[in-house]
Amino acid sequence: MPAMSNGESILARAAIMVRGAAELGMDVIVTEQYPKGLGNTVPVISTWLPDDTPVCEKTSFSIFQSETFMTALASRKRQVLIFIGVEMHVCLLQSVLDARNAGYEVIVVADAVGARCDRDKDLALATARQAGAAVLSSEAVLFMLLRDAKNPHFKIVSSLIK
């Protein structure tokens, strides 16, 4: 993360998304690209993950080439995938394109993804959008998930954003 452009901001928004997902009881699957060399999920994120969160180590850039990810995904039977993390122009972009090709609806949380270079991130977000992914802010995604101010999770989730 220290090599990422705006790394602290990305981590803060990613943590908000993970905390919001936990509050809303959403499924989360974590993937780690070559953790022996690049390290594991950072504590500011892993702290908020439910104990039963699958963590899939991988060397392939796309998560759709990871057998452990595909097994975890298959057991959840979801139609929409929400992406956060790094690096947008490598692992995330290939995963987004593969998800779209597999028929999933895809949301990329623009302020919770990053790259070492802003230009790489921007080009990858544009490519994801052209491929049919929704590219939204963390606030927009969380309020879409809430759908109504009467949602019993509204106060907690909205307090994460403030």
PDB file of C-alpha atoms in Angstrom:
ATOM      1  CA  MET A   1       0.000   0.000   0.000  1.00  0.00           C
ATOM      2  CA  PRO A   2       2.769   2.530   0.575  1.00  0.00           C
ATOM      3  CA  ALA A   3       3.487   2.496  -3.176  1.00  0.00           C
ATOM      4  CA  MET A   4      -0.125   3.331  -4.094  1.00  0.00           C
ATOM      5  CA  SER A   5      -1.102   6.838  -5.118  1.00  0.00           C
ATOM      6  CA  ASN A   6      -3.432   8.169  -2.394  1.00  0.00           C
ATOM      7  CA  GLY A   7      -2.997   4.904  -0.477  1.00  0.00           C
ATOM      8  CA  GLU A   8      -4.317   6.216   2.841  1.00  0.00           C
ATOM      9  CA  SER A   9      -7.490   7.518   1.226  1.00  0.00           C
ATOM     10  CA  ILE A  10      -8.048   4.222  -0.613  1.00  0.00           C
ATOM     11  CA  LEU A  11      -7.597   2.285   2.627  1.00  0.00           C
ATOM     12  CA  ALA A  12      -9.994   4.557   4.492  1.00  0.00           C
ATOM     13  CA  ARG A  13     -12.710   4.107   1.856  1.00  0.00           C
ATOM     14  CA  ALA A  14     -12.071   0.373   1.536  1.00  0.00           C
ATOM     15  CA  ALA A  15     -12.410   0.047   5.324  1.00  0.00           C
ATOM     16  CA  ILE A  16     -15.735   1.912   5.175  1.00  0.00           C
ATOM     17  CA  MET A  17     -16.948  -0.511   2.514  1.00  0.00           C
ATOM     18  CA  VAL A  18     -15.874  -3.571   4.520  1.00  0.00           C
ATOM     19  CA  ARG A  19     -17.447  -2.187   7.694  1.00  0.00           C
ATOM     20  CA  GLY A  20     -20.641  -1.370   5.800  1.00  0.00           C
ATOM     21  CA  ALA A  21     -20.719  -4.832   4.258  1.00  0.00           C
ATOM     22  CA  ALA A  22     -20.312  -6.392   7.707  1.00  0.00           C
ATOM     23  CA  GLU A  23     -23.118  -4.251   9.134  1.00  0.00           C
ATOM     24  CA  LEU A  24     -25.403  -5.214   6.242  1.00  0.00           C
ATOM     25  CA  GLY A  25     -24.542  -8.924   6.540  1.00  0.00           C
ATOM     26  CA  MET A  26     -23.075  -9.062   3.039  1.00  0.00           C
ATOM     27  CA  ASP A  27     -20.781 -11.788   1.790  1.00  0.00           C
ATOM     28  CA  VAL A  28     -17.139 -10.761   1.441  1.00  0.00           C
ATOM     29  CA  ILE A  29     -14.426 -12.747  -0.291  1.00  0.00           C
ATOM     30  CA  VAL A  30     -10.845 -11.538   0.083  1.00  0.00           C
ATOM     31  CA  THR A  31      -8.170 -12.276  -2.477  1.00  0.00           C
ATOM     32  CA  GLU A  32      -4.467 -11.762  -1.906  1.00  0.00           C
ATOM     33  CA  GLN A  33      -2.074 -11.537  -4.839  1.00  0.00           C
ATOM     34  CA  TYR A  34       1.072 -13.511  -4.010  1.00  0.00           C
ATOM     35  CA  PRO A  35       1.021 -12.715  -0.269  1.00  0.00           C
ATOM     36  CA  LYS A  36       4.472 -14.245   0.271  1.00  0.00           C
ATOM     37  CA  GLY A  37       5.943 -11.415  -1.771  1.00  0.00           C
ATOM     38  CA  LEU A  38       3.362  -8.639  -1.530  1.00  0.00           C
ATOM     39  CA  GLY A  39       2.021  -9.238   1.968  1.00  0.00           C
ATOM     40  CA  ASN A  40      -1.356 -10.083   3.420  1.00  0.00           C
ATOM     41  CA  THR A  41      -4.471  -7.968   3.703  1.00  0.00           C
ATOM     42  CA  VAL A  42      -3.651  -4.881   5.743  1.00  0.00           C
ATOM     43  CA  PRO A  43      -4.957  -4.786   9.341  1.00  0.00           C
ATOM     44  CA  VAL A  44      -7.185  -1.727   8.775  1.00  0.00           C
ATOM     45  CA  ILE A  45      -9.209  -3.983   6.443  1.00  0.00           C
ATOM     46  CA  SER A  46      -8.759  -7.450   7.972  1.00  0.00           C
ATOM     47  CA  THR A  47      -9.867  -6.203  11.406  1.00  0.00           C
ATOM     48  CA  TRP A  48     -13.404  -5.651  10.091  1.00  0.00           C
ATOM     49  CA  LEU A  49     -13.794  -8.938   8.232  1.00  0.00           C
ATOM     50  CA  PRO A  50     -16.140 -11.560   9.688  1.00  0.00           C
ATOM     51  CA  ASP A  51     -14.283 -14.590  11.051  1.00  0.00           C
ATOM     52  CA  ASP A  52     -15.636 -16.859   8.322  1.00  0.00           C
ATOM     53  CA  THR A  53     -14.441 -14.624   5.448  1.00  0.00           C
ATOM     54  CA  PRO A  54     -12.678 -16.724   2.806  1.00  0.00           C
ATOM     55  CA  VAL A  55      -9.169 -15.479   2.031  1.00  0.00           C
ATOM     56  CA  CYS A  56      -8.001 -16.753  -1.359  1.00  0.00           C
ATOM     57  CA  GLU A  57      -4.308 -16.605  -2.163  1.00  0.00           C
ATOM     58  CA  LYS A  58      -3.612 -16.314  -5.865  1.00  0.00           C
ATOM     59  CA  THR A  59      -0.907 -15.694  -8.429  1.00  0.00           C
ATOM     60  CA  SER A  60      -3.228 -15.227 -11.405  1.00  0.00           C
ATOM     61  CA  PHE A  61      -4.225 -11.630 -11.943  1.00  0.00           C
ATOM     62  CA  SER A  62      -7.940 -12.314 -12.470  1.00  0.00           C
ATOM     63  CA  ILE A  63      -9.815 -13.805  -9.546  1.00  0.00           C
ATOM     64  CA  PHE A  64     -11.698 -15.897 -12.087  1.00  0.00           C
ATOM     65  CA  GLN A  65      -8.511 -17.907 -12.634  1.00  0.00           C
ATOM     66  CA  SER A  66      -8.318 -18.773  -8.926  1.00  0.00           C
ATOM     67  CA  GLU A  67      -9.870 -22.109  -8.029  1.00  0.00           C
ATOM     68  CA  THR A  68     -10.304 -21.149  -4.368  1.00  0.00           C
ATOM     69  CA  PHE A  69     -12.089 -17.930  -5.313  1.00  0.00           C
ATOM     70  CA  MET A  70     -14.347 -19.685  -7.792  1.00  0.00           C
ATOM     71  CA  THR A  71     -15.281 -22.269  -5.150  1.00  0.00           C
ATOM     72  CA  ALA A  72     -16.073 -19.527  -2.619  1.00  0.00           C
ATOM     73  CA  LEU A  73     -18.090 -17.590  -5.192  1.00  0.00           C
ATOM     74  CA  ALA A  74     -20.049 -20.636  -6.381  1.00  0.00           C
ATOM     75  CA  SER A  75     -21.249 -21.361  -2.845  1.00  0.00           C
ATOM     76  CA  ARG A  76     -22.753 -17.863  -2.605  1.00  0.00           C
ATOM     77  CA  LYS A  77     -24.823 -17.765  -5.815  1.00  0.00           C
ATOM     78  CA  ARG A  78     -24.590 -13.988  -6.321  1.00  0.00           C
ATOM     79  CA  GLN A  79     -25.424 -11.956  -9.433  1.00  0.00           C
ATOM     80  CA  VAL A  80     -23.724  -8.689  -8.460  1.00  0.00           C
ATOM     81  CA  LEU A  81     -20.060  -8.340  -7.513  1.00  0.00           C
ATOM     82  CA  ILE A  82     -18.663  -5.219  -5.838  1.00  0.00           C
ATOM     83  CA  PHE A  83     -14.923  -4.623  -6.240  1.00  0.00           C
ATOM     84  CA  ILE A  84     -12.508  -2.724  -3.998  1.00  0.00           C
ATOM     85  CA  GLY A  85      -8.721  -2.964  -3.695  1.00  0.00           C
ATOM     86  CA  VAL A  86      -5.537  -2.606  -5.712  1.00  0.00           C
ATOM     87  CA  GLU A  87      -4.241  -2.518  -8.341  1.00  0.00           C
ATOM     88  CA  MET A  88      -7.080  -1.349 -10.522  1.00  0.00           C
ATOM     89  CA  HIS A  89      -5.287  -1.656 -13.844  1.00  0.00           C
ATOM     90  CA  VAL A  90      -3.991  -5.197 -13.235  1.00  0.00           C
ATOM     91  CA  CYS A  91      -5.866  -7.625 -10.959  1.00  0.00           C
ATOM     92  CA  LEU A  92      -9.066  -5.664 -10.539  1.00  0.00           C
ATOM     93  CA  LEU A  93      -9.497  -4.776 -14.205  1.00  0.00           C
ATOM     94  CA  GLN A  94      -8.903  -8.344 -15.393  1.00  0.00           C
ATOM     95  CA  SER A  95     -11.309  -9.591 -12.721  1.00  0.00           C
ATOM     96  CA  VAL A  96     -13.959  -7.033 -13.664  1.00  0.00           C
ATOM     97  CA  LEU A  97     -13.716  -7.941 -17.353  1.00  0.00           C
ATOM     98  CA  ASP A  98     -13.922 -11.661 -16.572  1.00  0.00           C
ATOM     99  CA  ALA A  99     -16.896 -11.056 -14.256  1.00  0.00           C
ATOM    100  CA  ARG A 100     -18.727  -9.152 -16.982  1.00  0.00           C
ATOM    101  CA  ASN A 101     -17.914 -11.888 -19.511  1.00  0.00           C
ATOM    102  CA  ALA A 102     -19.313 -14.445 -17.052  1.00  0.00           C
ATOM    103  CA  GLY A 103     -22.605 -12.511 -16.855  1.00  0.00           C
ATOM    104  CA  TYR A 104     -22.218 -10.796 -13.490  1.00  0.00           C
ATOM    105  CA  GLU A 105     -23.343  -7.269 -12.812  1.00  0.00           C
ATOM    106  CA  VAL A 106     -20.298  -5.399 -11.549  1.00  0.00           C
ATOM    107  CA  ILE A 107     -19.826  -2.353  -9.356  1.00  0.00           C
ATOM    108  CA  VAL A 108     -16.366  -0.827  -8.965  1.00  0.00           C
ATOM    109  CA  VAL A 109     -16.031   1.449  -5.943  1.00  0.00           C
ATOM    110  CA  ALA A 110     -13.912   4.199  -7.498  1.00  0.00           C
ATOM    111  CA  ASP A 111     -12.667   5.762  -4.266  1.00  0.00           C
ATOM    112  CA  ALA A 112     -11.799   2.343  -2.760  1.00  0.00           C
ATOM    113  CA  VAL A 113      -9.570   1.167  -5.636  1.00  0.00           C
ATOM    114  CA  GLY A 114      -6.138   2.347  -6.620  1.00  0.00           C
ATOM    115  CA  ALA A 115      -2.881   1.966  -8.463  1.00  0.00           C
ATOM    116  CA  ARG A 116       0.632   3.277  -8.140  1.00  0.00           C
ATOM    117  CA  CYS A 117      -0.138   5.788 -10.905  1.00  0.00           C
ATOM    118  CA  ASP A 118      -3.393   7.771 -11.108  1.00  0.00           C
ATOM    119  CA  ARG A 119      -3.346   7.560 -14.909  1.00  0.00           C
ATOM    120  CA  ASP A 120      -3.382   3.737 -14.758  1.00  0.00           C
ATOM    121  CA  LYS A 121      -6.319   3.824 -12.351  1.00  0.00           C
ATOM    122  CA  ASP A 122      -8.247   6.312 -14.489  1.00  0.00           C
ATOM    123  CA  LEU A 123      -7.755   4.326 -17.691  1.00  0.00           C
ATOM    124  CA  ALA A 124      -8.778   1.096 -15.966  1.00  0.00           C
ATOM    125  CA  LEU A 125     -11.933   2.689 -14.519  1.00  0.00           C
ATOM    126  CA  ALA A 126     -12.848   3.972 -17.986  1.00  0.00           C
ATOM    127  CA  THR A 127     -12.299   0.498 -19.444  1.00  0.00           C
ATOM    128  CA  ALA A 128     -14.412  -1.094 -16.698  1.00  0.00           C
ATOM    129  CA  ARG A 129     -17.191   1.414 -17.405  1.00  0.00           C
ATOM    130  CA  GLN A 130     -17.019   0.692 -21.151  1.00  0.00           C
ATOM    131  CA  ALA A 131     -17.327  -3.022 -20.354  1.00  0.00           C
ATOM    132  CA  GLY A 132     -20.585  -2.371 -18.519  1.00  0.00           C
ATOM    133  CA  ALA A 133     -19.428  -2.030 -14.929  1.00  0.00           C
ATOM    134  CA  ALA A 134     -20.997   0.661 -12.757  1.00  0.00           C
ATOM    135  CA  VAL A 135     -18.248   2.897 -11.379  1.00  0.00           C
ATOM    136  CA  LEU A 136     -19.484   4.621  -8.227  1.00  0.00           C
ATOM    137  CA  SER A 137     -18.287   6.171  -4.982  1.00  0.00           C
ATOM    138  CA  SER A 138     -18.354   4.275  -1.700  1.00  0.00           C
ATOM    139  CA  GLU A 139     -21.090   6.585  -0.440  1.00  0.00           C
ATOM    140  CA  ALA A 140     -23.265   5.952  -3.500  1.00  0.00           C
ATOM    141  CA  VAL A 141     -22.832   2.178  -3.199  1.00  0.00           C
ATOM    142  CA  LEU A 142     -23.633   2.063   0.514  1.00  0.00           C
ATOM    143  CA  PHE A 143     -26.771   4.164   0.086  1.00  0.00           C
ATOM    144  CA  MET A 144     -27.821   1.977  -2.854  1.00  0.00           C
ATOM    145  CA  LEU A 145     -27.487  -1.033  -0.564  1.00  0.00           C
ATOM    146  CA  LEU A 146     -29.502   0.669   2.181  1.00  0.00           C
ATOM    147  CA  ARG A 147     -32.252   1.741  -0.270  1.00  0.00           C
ATOM    148  CA  ASP A 148     -34.269   3.569   2.420  1.00  0.00           C
ATOM    149  CA  ALA A 149     -33.592   5.765   5.450  1.00  0.00           C
ATOM    150  CA  LYS A 150     -35.917   3.424   7.345  1.00  0.00           C
ATOM    151  CA  ASN A 151     -33.459   0.558   6.870  1.00  0.00           C
ATOM    152  CA  PRO A 152     -32.532  -0.643  10.388  1.00  0.00           C
ATOM    153  CA  HIS A 153     -28.818  -0.324   9.457  1.00  0.00           C
ATOM    154  CA  PHE A 154     -29.145   3.261   8.197  1.00  0.00           C
ATOM    155  CA  LYS A 155     -27.745   5.068  11.257  1.00  0.00           C
ATOM    156  CA  ILE A 156     -24.679   2.871  11.562  1.00  0.00           C
ATOM    157  CA  VAL A 157     -23.873   2.763   7.848  1.00  0.00           C
ATOM    158  CA  SER A 158     -24.463   6.472   7.312  1.00  0.00           C
ATOM    159  CA  SER A 159     -22.236   7.264  10.319  1.00  0.00           C
ATOM    160  CA  LEU A 160     -19.360   5.455   8.574  1.00  0.00           C
ATOM    161  CA  ILE A 161     -19.469   7.961   5.742  1.00  0.00           C
ATOM    162  CA  LYS A 162     -19.467  11.123   7.854  1.00  0.00           C
TER     163      LYS A 162
END
